[in-house]
Short mmCIF file of C-alpha atoms in Angstrom, two decimals:
data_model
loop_
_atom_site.label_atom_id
_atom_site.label_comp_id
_atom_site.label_asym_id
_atom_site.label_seq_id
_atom_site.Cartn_x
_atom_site.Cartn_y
_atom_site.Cartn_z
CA UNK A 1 124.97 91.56 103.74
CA UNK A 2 123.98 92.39 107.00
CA UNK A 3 122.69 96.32 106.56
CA UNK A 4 119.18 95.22 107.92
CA UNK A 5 120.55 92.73 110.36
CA UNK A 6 117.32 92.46 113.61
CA UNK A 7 115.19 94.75 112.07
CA UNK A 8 111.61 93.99 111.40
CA UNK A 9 110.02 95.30 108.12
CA UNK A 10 106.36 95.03 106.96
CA UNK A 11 106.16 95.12 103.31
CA UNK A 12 102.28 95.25 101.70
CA UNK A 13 101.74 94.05 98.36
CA UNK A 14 105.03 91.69 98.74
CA UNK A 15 103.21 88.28 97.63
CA UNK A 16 104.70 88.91 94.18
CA UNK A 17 106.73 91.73 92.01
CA UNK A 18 108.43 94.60 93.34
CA UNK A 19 107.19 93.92 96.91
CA UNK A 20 108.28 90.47 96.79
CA UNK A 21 111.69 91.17 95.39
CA UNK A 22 112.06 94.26 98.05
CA UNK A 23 111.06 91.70 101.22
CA UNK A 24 113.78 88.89 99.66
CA UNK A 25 116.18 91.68 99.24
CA UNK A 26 115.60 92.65 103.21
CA UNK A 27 115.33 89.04 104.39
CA UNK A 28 118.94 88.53 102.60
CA UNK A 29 120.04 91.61 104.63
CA UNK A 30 119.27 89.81 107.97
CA UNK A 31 115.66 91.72 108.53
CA UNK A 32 112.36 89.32 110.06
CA UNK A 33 109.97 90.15 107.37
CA UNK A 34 105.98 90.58 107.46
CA UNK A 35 104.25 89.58 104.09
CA UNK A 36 101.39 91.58 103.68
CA UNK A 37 98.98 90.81 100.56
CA UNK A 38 95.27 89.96 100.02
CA UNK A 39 95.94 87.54 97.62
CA UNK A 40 96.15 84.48 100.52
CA UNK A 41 98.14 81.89 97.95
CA UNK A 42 100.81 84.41 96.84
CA UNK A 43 101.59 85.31 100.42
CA UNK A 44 101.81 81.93 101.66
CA UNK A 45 103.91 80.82 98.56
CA UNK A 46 106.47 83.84 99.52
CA UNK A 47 106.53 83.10 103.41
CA UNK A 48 107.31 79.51 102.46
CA UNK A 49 109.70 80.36 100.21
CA UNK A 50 111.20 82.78 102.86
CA UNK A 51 111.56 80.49 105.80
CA UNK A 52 113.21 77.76 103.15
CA UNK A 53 115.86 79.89 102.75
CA UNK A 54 116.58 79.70 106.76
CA UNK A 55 115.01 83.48 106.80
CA UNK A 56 112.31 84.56 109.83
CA UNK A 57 109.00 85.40 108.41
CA UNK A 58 105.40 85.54 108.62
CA UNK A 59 102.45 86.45 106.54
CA UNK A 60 99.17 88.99 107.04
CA UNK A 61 96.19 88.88 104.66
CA UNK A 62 95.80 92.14 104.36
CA UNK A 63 93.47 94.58 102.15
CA UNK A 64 95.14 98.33 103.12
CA UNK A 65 91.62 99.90 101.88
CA UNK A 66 90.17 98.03 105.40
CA UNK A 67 91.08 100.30 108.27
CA UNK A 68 90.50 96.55 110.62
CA UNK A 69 92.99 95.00 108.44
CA UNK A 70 95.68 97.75 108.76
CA UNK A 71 95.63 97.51 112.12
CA UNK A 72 96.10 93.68 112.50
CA UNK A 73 98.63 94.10 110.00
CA UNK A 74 100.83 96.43 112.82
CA UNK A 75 99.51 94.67 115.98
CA UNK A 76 100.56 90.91 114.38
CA UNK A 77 103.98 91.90 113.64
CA UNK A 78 104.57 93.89 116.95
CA UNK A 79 103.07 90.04 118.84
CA UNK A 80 105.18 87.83 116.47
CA UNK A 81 108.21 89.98 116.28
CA UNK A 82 108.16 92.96 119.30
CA UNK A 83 108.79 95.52 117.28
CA UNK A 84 108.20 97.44 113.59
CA UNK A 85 111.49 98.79 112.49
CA UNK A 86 110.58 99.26 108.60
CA UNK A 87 107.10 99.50 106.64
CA UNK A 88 107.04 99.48 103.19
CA UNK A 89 103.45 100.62 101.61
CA UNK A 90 104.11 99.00 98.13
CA UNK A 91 100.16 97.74 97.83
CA UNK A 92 98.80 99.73 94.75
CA UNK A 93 96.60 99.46 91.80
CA UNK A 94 96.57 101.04 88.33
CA UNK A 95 93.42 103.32 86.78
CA UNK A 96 93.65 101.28 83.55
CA UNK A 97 95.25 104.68 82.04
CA UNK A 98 92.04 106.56 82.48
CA UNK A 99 92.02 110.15 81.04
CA UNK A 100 90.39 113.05 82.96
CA UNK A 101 87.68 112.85 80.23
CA UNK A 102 86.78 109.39 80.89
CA UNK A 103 87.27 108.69 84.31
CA UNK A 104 85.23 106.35 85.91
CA UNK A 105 83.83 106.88 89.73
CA UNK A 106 84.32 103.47 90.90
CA UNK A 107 87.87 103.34 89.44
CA UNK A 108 88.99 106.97 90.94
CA UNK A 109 87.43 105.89 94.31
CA UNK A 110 89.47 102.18 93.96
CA UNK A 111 92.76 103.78 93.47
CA UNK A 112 92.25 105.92 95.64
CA UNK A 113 91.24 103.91 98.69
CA UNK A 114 94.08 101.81 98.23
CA UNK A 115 96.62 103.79 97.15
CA UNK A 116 96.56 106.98 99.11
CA UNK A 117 94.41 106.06 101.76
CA UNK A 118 96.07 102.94 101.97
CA UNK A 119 99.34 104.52 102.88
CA UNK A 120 97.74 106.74 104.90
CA UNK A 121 96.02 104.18 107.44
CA UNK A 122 99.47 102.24 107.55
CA UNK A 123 101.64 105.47 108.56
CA UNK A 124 98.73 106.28 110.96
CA UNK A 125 99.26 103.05 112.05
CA UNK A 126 102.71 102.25 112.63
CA UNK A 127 103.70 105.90 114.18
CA UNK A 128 103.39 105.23 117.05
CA UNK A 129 105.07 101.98 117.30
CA UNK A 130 107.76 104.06 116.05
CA UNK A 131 107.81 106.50 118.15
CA UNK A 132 107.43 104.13 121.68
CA UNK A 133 110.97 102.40 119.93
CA UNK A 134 112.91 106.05 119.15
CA UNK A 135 112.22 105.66 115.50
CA UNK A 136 111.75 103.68 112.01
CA UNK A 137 111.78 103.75 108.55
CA UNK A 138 108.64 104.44 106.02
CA UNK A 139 109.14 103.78 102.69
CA UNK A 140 106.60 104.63 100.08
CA UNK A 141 106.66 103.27 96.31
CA UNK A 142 105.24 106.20 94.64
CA UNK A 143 105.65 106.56 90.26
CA UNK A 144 107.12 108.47 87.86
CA UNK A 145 103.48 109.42 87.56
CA UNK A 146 103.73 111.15 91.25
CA UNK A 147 106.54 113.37 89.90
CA UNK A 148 105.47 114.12 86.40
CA UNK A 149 102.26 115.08 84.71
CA UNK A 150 101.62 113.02 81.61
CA UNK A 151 102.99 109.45 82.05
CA UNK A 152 99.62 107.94 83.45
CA UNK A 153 96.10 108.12 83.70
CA UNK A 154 94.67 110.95 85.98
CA UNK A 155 93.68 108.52 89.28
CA UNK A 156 96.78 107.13 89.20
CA UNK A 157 98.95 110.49 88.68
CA UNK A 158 97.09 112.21 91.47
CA UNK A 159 97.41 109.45 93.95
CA UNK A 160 100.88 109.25 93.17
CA UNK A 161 101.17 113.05 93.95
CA UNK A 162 99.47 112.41 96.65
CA UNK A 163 102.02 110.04 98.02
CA UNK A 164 104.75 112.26 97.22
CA UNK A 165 103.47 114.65 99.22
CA UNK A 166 102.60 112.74 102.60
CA UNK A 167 106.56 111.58 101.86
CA UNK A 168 107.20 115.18 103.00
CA UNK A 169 104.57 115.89 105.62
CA UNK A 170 106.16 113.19 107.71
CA UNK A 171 109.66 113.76 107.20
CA UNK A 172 109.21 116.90 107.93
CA UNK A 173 106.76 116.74 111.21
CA UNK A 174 108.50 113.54 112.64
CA UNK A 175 111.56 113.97 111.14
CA UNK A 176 113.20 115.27 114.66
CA UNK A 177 111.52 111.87 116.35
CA UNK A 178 113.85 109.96 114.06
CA UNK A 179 111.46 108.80 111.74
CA UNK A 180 112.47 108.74 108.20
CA UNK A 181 110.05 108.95 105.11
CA UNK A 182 111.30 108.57 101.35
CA UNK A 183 109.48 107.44 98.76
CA UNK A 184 110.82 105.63 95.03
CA UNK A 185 109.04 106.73 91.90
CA UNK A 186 110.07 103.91 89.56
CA UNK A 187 109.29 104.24 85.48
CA UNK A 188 108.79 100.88 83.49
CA UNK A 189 109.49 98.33 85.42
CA UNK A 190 109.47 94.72 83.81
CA UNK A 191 106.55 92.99 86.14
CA UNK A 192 104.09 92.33 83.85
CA UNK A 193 102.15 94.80 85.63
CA UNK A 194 100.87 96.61 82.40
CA UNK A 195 99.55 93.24 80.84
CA UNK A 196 97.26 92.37 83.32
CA UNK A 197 95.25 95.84 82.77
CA UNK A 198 91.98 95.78 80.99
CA UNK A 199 89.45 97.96 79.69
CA UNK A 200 92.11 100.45 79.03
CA UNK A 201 91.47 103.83 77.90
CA UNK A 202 92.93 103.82 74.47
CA UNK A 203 93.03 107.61 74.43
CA UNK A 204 94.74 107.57 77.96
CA UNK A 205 96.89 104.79 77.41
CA UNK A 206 97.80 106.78 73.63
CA UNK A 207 98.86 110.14 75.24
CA UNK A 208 100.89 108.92 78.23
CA UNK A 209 102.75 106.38 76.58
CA UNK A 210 103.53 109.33 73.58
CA UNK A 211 107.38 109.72 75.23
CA UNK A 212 108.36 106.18 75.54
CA UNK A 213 110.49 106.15 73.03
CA UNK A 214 112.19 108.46 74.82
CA UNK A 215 113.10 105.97 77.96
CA UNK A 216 116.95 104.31 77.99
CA UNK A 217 115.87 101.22 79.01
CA UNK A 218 113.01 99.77 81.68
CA UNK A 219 114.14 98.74 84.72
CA UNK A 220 113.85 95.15 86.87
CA UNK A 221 112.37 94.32 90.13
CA UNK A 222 115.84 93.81 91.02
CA UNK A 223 116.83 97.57 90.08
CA UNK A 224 113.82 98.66 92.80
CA UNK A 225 114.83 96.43 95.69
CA UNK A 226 117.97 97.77 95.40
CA UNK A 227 117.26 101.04 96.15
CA UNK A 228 115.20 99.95 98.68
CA UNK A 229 117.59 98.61 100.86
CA UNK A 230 119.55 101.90 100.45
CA UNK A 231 116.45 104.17 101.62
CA UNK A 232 115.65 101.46 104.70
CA UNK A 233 119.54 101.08 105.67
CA UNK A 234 121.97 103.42 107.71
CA UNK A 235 123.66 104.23 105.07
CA UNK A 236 120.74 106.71 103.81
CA UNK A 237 120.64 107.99 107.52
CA UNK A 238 121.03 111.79 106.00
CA UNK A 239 118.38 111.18 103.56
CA UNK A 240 114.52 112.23 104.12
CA UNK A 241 111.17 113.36 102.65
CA UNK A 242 112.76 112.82 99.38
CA UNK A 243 111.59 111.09 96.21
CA UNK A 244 113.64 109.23 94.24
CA UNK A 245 113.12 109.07 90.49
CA UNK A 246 113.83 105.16 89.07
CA UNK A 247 113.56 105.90 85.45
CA UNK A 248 117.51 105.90 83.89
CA UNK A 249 117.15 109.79 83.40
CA UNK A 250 113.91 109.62 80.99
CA UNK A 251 111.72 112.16 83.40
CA UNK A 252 115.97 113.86 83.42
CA UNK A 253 114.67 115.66 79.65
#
């Protein structure tokens, strides 16, 4: 208890699943959370649920694919709260397993406005808030997709690339400012996330779900968070630009 004790973290996506568990996990850890989510109800439900537990915390609607709301997101937090310590850019969508052969425009252009782009306008963002206080934490939620080749549809596995990669840039450029960037690339994680897809690509969906079999176990929201108080904590002061695989060793063989 304690490891996140007066920081401030911004979490996107975090009005239900992973994000949700990872801004509970940092509340519990003493941190003033931001819930950022364009679904209005599911934010409002977790700020609620927040403060009844005697934790500080407010709540953004927020769609990262709107440059306007990216900004309030950063500017609301620093009003409320003085500061940004920690973002988390956890706000993603799937590409319904597309394969190259059948990708559609609107869907590429979707995932990719919110998930790279996304991430992009909140880094962009928050830097310099970071670098006015002498430094913060970024933590990208990236996919087992973003370090292997065949476990999604093409959309998602190049955006997830993509994040991978700006993981590095800005370890590596701000890195000496005391900014830290690291990035979790979690496997099957039991959200429900899968079951809400439709139109799925059954050709897609066929070929990257082909090594399944192969995966120990799928993993909790619980399982994420954890790690996610590791990567925003001093205890992972050493660690950066790195990518941490959340699979229980299936992309391992």
């Amino acid at each position: 208890m304690g490891r996140l004790e007066n920081k401030v973290a911004i979490v996107t996506g975090s009005g239900a699943g992973i994000g949700k568990a990872i801004a509970i996990s940092y509340a519990e850890e003493g941190a003033k959370i931001v819930i950022a989510d364009f679904n209005e109800e599911a934010l409002n439900a977790t700020v609620s649920e927040l403060k009844e537990a005697g934790h500080e915390a407010i709540g953004v609607k927020v769609n990262v694919a709107v440059e306007e709301d990216v900004v309030k997101m950063v500017d609301e937090t620093v009003k409320a709260f003085g500061k940004v310590d920690i973002l988390v850019n956890n706000a993603g969508v799937g590409d319904n397993m597309q394969a190259a052969g059948n990708v559609q425009d609107p869907t590429w252009e979707r995932v990719m406005d919110i998930n790279v782009t996304g991430v992009m306008r909140g880094i962009r963002k928050v830097l310099p808030v970071f670098l006015e206080n002498g430094g913060g934490t970024i933590l990208n939620m990236a996919s087992i997709a973003g370090l292997t080749g065949g476990r999604g549809g093409l959309a998602y596995t190049a955006a997830k690339h993509a994040i991978v990669g700006m993981t590095k840039n800005v370890a590596s450029q701000y890195g000496p400012q005391n900014v830290r960037c690291n990035a979790i690339a979690p496997a099957s994680i039991e959200t429900g996330f899968a079951a809400t897809m439709t139109n799925v690509d059954e050709f897609g969906m066929k070929v990257a779900t082909r090594g399944l079999n192969l995966l120990p176990k799928s993993g909790t929201i619980q399982d994420i968070s954890n790690i996610a108080i590791f990567l925003a904590s001093d205890e992972s002061a050493y660690i950066n630009g790195v990518t941490l695989a959340a699979d229980a060793g299936w992309s391992a063989y």
